[in-house]
GROMACS .gro file of C-alpha atoms in nm:
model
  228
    1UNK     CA    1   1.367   1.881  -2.128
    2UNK     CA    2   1.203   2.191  -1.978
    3UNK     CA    3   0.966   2.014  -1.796
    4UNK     CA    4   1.262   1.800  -1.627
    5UNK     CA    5   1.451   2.090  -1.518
    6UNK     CA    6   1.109   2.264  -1.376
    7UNK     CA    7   1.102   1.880  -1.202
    8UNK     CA    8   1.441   1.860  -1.052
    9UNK     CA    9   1.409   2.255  -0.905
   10UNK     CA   10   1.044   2.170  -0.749
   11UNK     CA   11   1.249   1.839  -0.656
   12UNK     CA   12   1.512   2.061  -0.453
   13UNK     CA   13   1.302   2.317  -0.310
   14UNK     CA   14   1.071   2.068  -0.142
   15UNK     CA   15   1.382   1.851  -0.043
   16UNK     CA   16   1.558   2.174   0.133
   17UNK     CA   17   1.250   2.282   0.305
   18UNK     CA   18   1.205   1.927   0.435
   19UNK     CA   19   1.583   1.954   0.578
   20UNK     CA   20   1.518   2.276   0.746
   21UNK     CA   21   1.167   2.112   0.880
   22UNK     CA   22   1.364   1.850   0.993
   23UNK     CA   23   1.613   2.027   1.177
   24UNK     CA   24   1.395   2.265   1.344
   25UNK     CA   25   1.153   1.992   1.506
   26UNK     CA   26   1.488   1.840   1.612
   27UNK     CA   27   1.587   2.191   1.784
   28UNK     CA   28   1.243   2.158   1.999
   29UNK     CA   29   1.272   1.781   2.064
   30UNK     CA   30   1.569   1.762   2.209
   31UNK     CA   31   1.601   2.144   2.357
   32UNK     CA   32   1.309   2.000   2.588
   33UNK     CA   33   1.534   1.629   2.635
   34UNK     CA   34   1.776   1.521   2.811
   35UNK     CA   35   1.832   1.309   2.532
   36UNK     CA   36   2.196   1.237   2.316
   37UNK     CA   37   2.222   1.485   2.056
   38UNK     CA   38   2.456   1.620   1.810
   39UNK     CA   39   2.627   1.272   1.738
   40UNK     CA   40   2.957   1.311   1.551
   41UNK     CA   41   3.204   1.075   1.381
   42UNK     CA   42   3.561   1.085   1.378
   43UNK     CA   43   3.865   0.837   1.275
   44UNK     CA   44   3.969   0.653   1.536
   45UNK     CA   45   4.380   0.568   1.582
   46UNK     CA   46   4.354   0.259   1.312
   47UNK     CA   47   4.088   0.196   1.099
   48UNK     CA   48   3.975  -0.081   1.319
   49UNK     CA   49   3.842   0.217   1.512
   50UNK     CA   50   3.572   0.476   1.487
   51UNK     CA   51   3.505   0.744   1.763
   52UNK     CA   52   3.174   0.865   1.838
   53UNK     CA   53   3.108   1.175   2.046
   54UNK     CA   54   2.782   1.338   2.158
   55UNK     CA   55   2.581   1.583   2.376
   56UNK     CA   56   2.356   1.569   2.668
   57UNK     CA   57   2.215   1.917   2.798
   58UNK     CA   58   2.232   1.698   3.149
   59UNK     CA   59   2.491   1.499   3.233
   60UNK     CA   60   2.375   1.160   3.362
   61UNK     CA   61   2.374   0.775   3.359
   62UNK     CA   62   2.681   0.590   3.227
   63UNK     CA   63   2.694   0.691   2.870
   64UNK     CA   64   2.843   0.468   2.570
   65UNK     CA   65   2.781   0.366   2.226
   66UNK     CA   66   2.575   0.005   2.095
   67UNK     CA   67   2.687  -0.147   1.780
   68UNK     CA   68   2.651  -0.408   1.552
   69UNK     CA   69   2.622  -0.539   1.220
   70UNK     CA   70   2.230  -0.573   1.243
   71UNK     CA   71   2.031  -0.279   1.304
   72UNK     CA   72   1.793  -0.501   1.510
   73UNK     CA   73   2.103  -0.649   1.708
   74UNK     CA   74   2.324  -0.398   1.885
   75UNK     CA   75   2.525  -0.655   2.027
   76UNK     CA   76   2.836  -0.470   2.069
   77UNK     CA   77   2.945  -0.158   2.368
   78UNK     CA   78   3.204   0.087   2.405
   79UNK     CA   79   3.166   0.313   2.705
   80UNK     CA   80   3.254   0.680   2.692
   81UNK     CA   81   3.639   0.695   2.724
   82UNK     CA   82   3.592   1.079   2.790
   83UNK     CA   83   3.341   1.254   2.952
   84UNK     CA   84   3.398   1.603   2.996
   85UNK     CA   85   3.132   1.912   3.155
   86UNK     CA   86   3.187   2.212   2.944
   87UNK     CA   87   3.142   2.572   3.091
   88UNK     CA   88   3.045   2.821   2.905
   89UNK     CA   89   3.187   3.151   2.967
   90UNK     CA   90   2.826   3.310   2.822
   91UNK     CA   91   2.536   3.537   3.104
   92UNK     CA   92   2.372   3.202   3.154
   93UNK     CA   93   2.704   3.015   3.252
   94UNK     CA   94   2.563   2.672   3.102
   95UNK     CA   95   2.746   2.340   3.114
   96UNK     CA   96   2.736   2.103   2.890
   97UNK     CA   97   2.787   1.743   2.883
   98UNK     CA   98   3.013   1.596   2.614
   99UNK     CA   99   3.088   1.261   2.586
  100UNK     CA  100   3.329   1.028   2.357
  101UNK     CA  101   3.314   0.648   2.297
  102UNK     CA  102   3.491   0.398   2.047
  103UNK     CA  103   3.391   0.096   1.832
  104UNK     CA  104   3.669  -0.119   1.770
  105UNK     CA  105   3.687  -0.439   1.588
  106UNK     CA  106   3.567  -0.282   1.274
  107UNK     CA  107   3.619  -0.465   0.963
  108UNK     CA  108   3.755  -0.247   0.645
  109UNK     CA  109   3.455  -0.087   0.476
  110UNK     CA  110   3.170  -0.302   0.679
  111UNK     CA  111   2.825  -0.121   0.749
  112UNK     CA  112   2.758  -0.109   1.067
  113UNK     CA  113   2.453   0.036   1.335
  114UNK     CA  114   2.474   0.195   1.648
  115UNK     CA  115   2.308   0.416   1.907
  116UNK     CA  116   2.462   0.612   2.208
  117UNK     CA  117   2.331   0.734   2.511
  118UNK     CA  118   2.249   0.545   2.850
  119UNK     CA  119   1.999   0.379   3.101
  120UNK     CA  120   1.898   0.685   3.217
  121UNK     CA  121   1.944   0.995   2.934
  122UNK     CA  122   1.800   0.722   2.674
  123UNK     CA  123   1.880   0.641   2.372
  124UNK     CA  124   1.951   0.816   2.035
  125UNK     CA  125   1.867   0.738   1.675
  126UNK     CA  126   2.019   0.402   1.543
  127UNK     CA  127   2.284   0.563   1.253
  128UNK     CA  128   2.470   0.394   0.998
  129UNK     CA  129   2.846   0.400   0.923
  130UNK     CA  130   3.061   0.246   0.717
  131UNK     CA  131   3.417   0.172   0.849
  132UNK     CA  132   3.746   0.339   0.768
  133UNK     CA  133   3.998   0.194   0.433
  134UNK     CA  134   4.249  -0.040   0.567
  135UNK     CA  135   4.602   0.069   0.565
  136UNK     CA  136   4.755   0.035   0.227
  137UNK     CA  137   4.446   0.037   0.033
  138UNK     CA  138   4.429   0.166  -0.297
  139UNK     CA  139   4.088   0.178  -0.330
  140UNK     CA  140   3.944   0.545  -0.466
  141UNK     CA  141   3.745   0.702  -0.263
  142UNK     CA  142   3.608   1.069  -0.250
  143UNK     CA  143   3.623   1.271   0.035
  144UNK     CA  144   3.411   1.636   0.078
  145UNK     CA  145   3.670   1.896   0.162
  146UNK     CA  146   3.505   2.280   0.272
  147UNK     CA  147   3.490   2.540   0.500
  148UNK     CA  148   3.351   2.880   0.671
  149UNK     CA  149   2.991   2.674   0.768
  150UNK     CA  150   2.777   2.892   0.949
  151UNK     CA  151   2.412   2.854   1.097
  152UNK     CA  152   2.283   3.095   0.810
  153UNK     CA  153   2.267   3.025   0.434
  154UNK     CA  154   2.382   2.715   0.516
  155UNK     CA  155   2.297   2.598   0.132
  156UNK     CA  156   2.639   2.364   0.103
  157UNK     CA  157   2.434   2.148   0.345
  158UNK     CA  158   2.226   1.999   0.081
  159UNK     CA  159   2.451   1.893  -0.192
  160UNK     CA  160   2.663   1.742   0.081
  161UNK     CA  161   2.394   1.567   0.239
  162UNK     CA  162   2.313   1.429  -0.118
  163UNK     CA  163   2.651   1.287  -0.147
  164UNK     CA  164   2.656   1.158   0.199
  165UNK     CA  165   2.312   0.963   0.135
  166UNK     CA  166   2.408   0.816  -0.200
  167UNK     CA  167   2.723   0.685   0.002
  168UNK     CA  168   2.967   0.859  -0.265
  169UNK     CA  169   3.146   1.057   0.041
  170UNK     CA  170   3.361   0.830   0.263
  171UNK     CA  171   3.519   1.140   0.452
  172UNK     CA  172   3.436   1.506   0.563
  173UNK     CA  173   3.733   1.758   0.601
  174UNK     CA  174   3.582   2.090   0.743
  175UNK     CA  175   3.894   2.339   0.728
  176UNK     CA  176   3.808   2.606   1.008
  177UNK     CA  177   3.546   2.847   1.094
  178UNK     CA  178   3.264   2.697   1.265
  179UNK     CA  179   2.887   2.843   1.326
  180UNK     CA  180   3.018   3.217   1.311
  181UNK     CA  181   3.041   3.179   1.650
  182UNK     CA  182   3.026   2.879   1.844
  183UNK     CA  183   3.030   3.105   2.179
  184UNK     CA  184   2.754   3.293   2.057
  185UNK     CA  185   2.421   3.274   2.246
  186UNK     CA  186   2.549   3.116   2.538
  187UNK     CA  187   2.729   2.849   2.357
  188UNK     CA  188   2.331   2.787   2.170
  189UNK     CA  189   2.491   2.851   1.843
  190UNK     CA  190   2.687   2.581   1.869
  191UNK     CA  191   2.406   2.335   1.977
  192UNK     CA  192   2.238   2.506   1.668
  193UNK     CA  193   2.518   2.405   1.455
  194UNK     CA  194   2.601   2.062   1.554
  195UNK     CA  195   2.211   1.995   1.532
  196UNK     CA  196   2.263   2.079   1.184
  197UNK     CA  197   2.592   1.870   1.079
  198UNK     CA  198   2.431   1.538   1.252
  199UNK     CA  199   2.251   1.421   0.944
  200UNK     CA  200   2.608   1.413   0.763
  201UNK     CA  201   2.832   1.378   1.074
  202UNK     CA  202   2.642   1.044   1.207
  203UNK     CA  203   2.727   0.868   0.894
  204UNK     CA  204   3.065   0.943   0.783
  205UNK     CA  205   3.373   1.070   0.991
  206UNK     CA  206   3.379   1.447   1.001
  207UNK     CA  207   3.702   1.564   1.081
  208UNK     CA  208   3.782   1.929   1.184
  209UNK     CA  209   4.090   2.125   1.199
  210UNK     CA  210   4.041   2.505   1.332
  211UNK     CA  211   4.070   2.877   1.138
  212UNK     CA  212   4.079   3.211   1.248
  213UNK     CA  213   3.776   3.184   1.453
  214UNK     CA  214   3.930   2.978   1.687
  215UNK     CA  215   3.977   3.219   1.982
  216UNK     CA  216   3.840   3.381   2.314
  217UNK     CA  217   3.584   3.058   2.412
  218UNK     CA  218   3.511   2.940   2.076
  219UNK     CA  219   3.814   2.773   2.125
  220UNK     CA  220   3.676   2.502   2.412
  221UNK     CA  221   3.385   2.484   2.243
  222UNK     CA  222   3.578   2.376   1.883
  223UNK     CA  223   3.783   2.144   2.083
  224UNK     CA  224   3.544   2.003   2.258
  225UNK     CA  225   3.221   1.980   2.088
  226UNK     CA  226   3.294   1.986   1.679
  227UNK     CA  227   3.665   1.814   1.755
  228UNK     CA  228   3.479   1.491   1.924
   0.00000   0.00000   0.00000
């Protein structure tokens, strides 16, 4: 039994460094891209829908999202319904790109693939999803509710991820308090912490309501960026 535990804690440690390893060659990537980044789910009006937003650093192209039932067969487009430049109000005075697509035509609880980006950005990642419950349904289902996330000690990261990857979660509620500050850094700290929700946020709808930190420009950049 000793020697289990000792497993599961070398187990954990090596899985949360990978995360961070992960996440910080994903900073440099796409820091030095053009490429989509920070992909997001989010509920769409029915559950025939799913929305989809992202980030470009430049705007460019005409951006939308691919999907399909194959991962090999993208066979299905929504372009970006919304397309918006965000200023932020930091020294550098950097705009950002943020755009928002929907899949419709889902079926209840199908898997489905999909990409977003454009011709001339490129391409993302192909994700996974799996579509919302139909109206009515009274199937169980557990949804992750938390909040107060920053871009430090972020340890409720892995446990979620966990859930999210052994497809127990359907749903993400994050209740307020985003990144400690989005605005920070020239808006960077909320590039940092998007960067870090995409694992989770590409594969199940992560919805977002805002707390106390909502103010000054944090605000357009909670409304904008984490609200998709």
């Amino acid at each position: 039994q000793q020697d289990t535990i000792w497993f599961t804690c070398i187990v954990d440690v090596m899985a949360q460094r990978y995360m961070l390893l992960c996440g910080a060659l994903l900073l440099v990537t796409r820091t030095l891209s053009s490429l989509p980044e920070q992909v997001h789910l989010a509920l769409g009006e029915d559950p025939t829908q799913m929305s989809v937003s992202w980030v470009t650093q430049i705007g460019s192209g005409t951006p939308q999202v691919e999907y399909g039932l194959d991962m090999k067969r993208l066979d299905r487009a929504g372009h970006s319904s919304y397309k918006k430049i965000l200023h932020d109000r930091g020294a550098d005075k950097r705009n950002i790109t943020i755009n928002v697509a929907v899949m419709t035509g889902l079926g209840p609880r199908q898997h489905y693939f999909y990409h977003v980006g454009d011709e001339v950005s490129g391409w993302s990642d192909v994700f996974t999803f799996q579509a919302a419950h139909p109206v009515g349904s009274t199937d169980p289902y557990w949804m992750i509710v938390y909040g107060d996330l920053g871009t430090t000690n972020a340890q409720v990261l892995l446990p979620v991820w966990r859930e999210v990857a052994s497809g127990n979660a359907s749903y993400i509620l994050h209740v307020g308090d985003f990144a400690y500050d989005m605005y920070k850094e020239n808006g960077r700290r909320a590039d940092t912490f998007m960067r870090m929700i995409e694992p989770v946020a590409s594969t199940v709808p992560y919805m977002v309501c805002l707390g106390n930190h909502g103010t000054f420009c944090l605000l357009g950049h909670v409304v904008n960026t984490a609200t998709g």
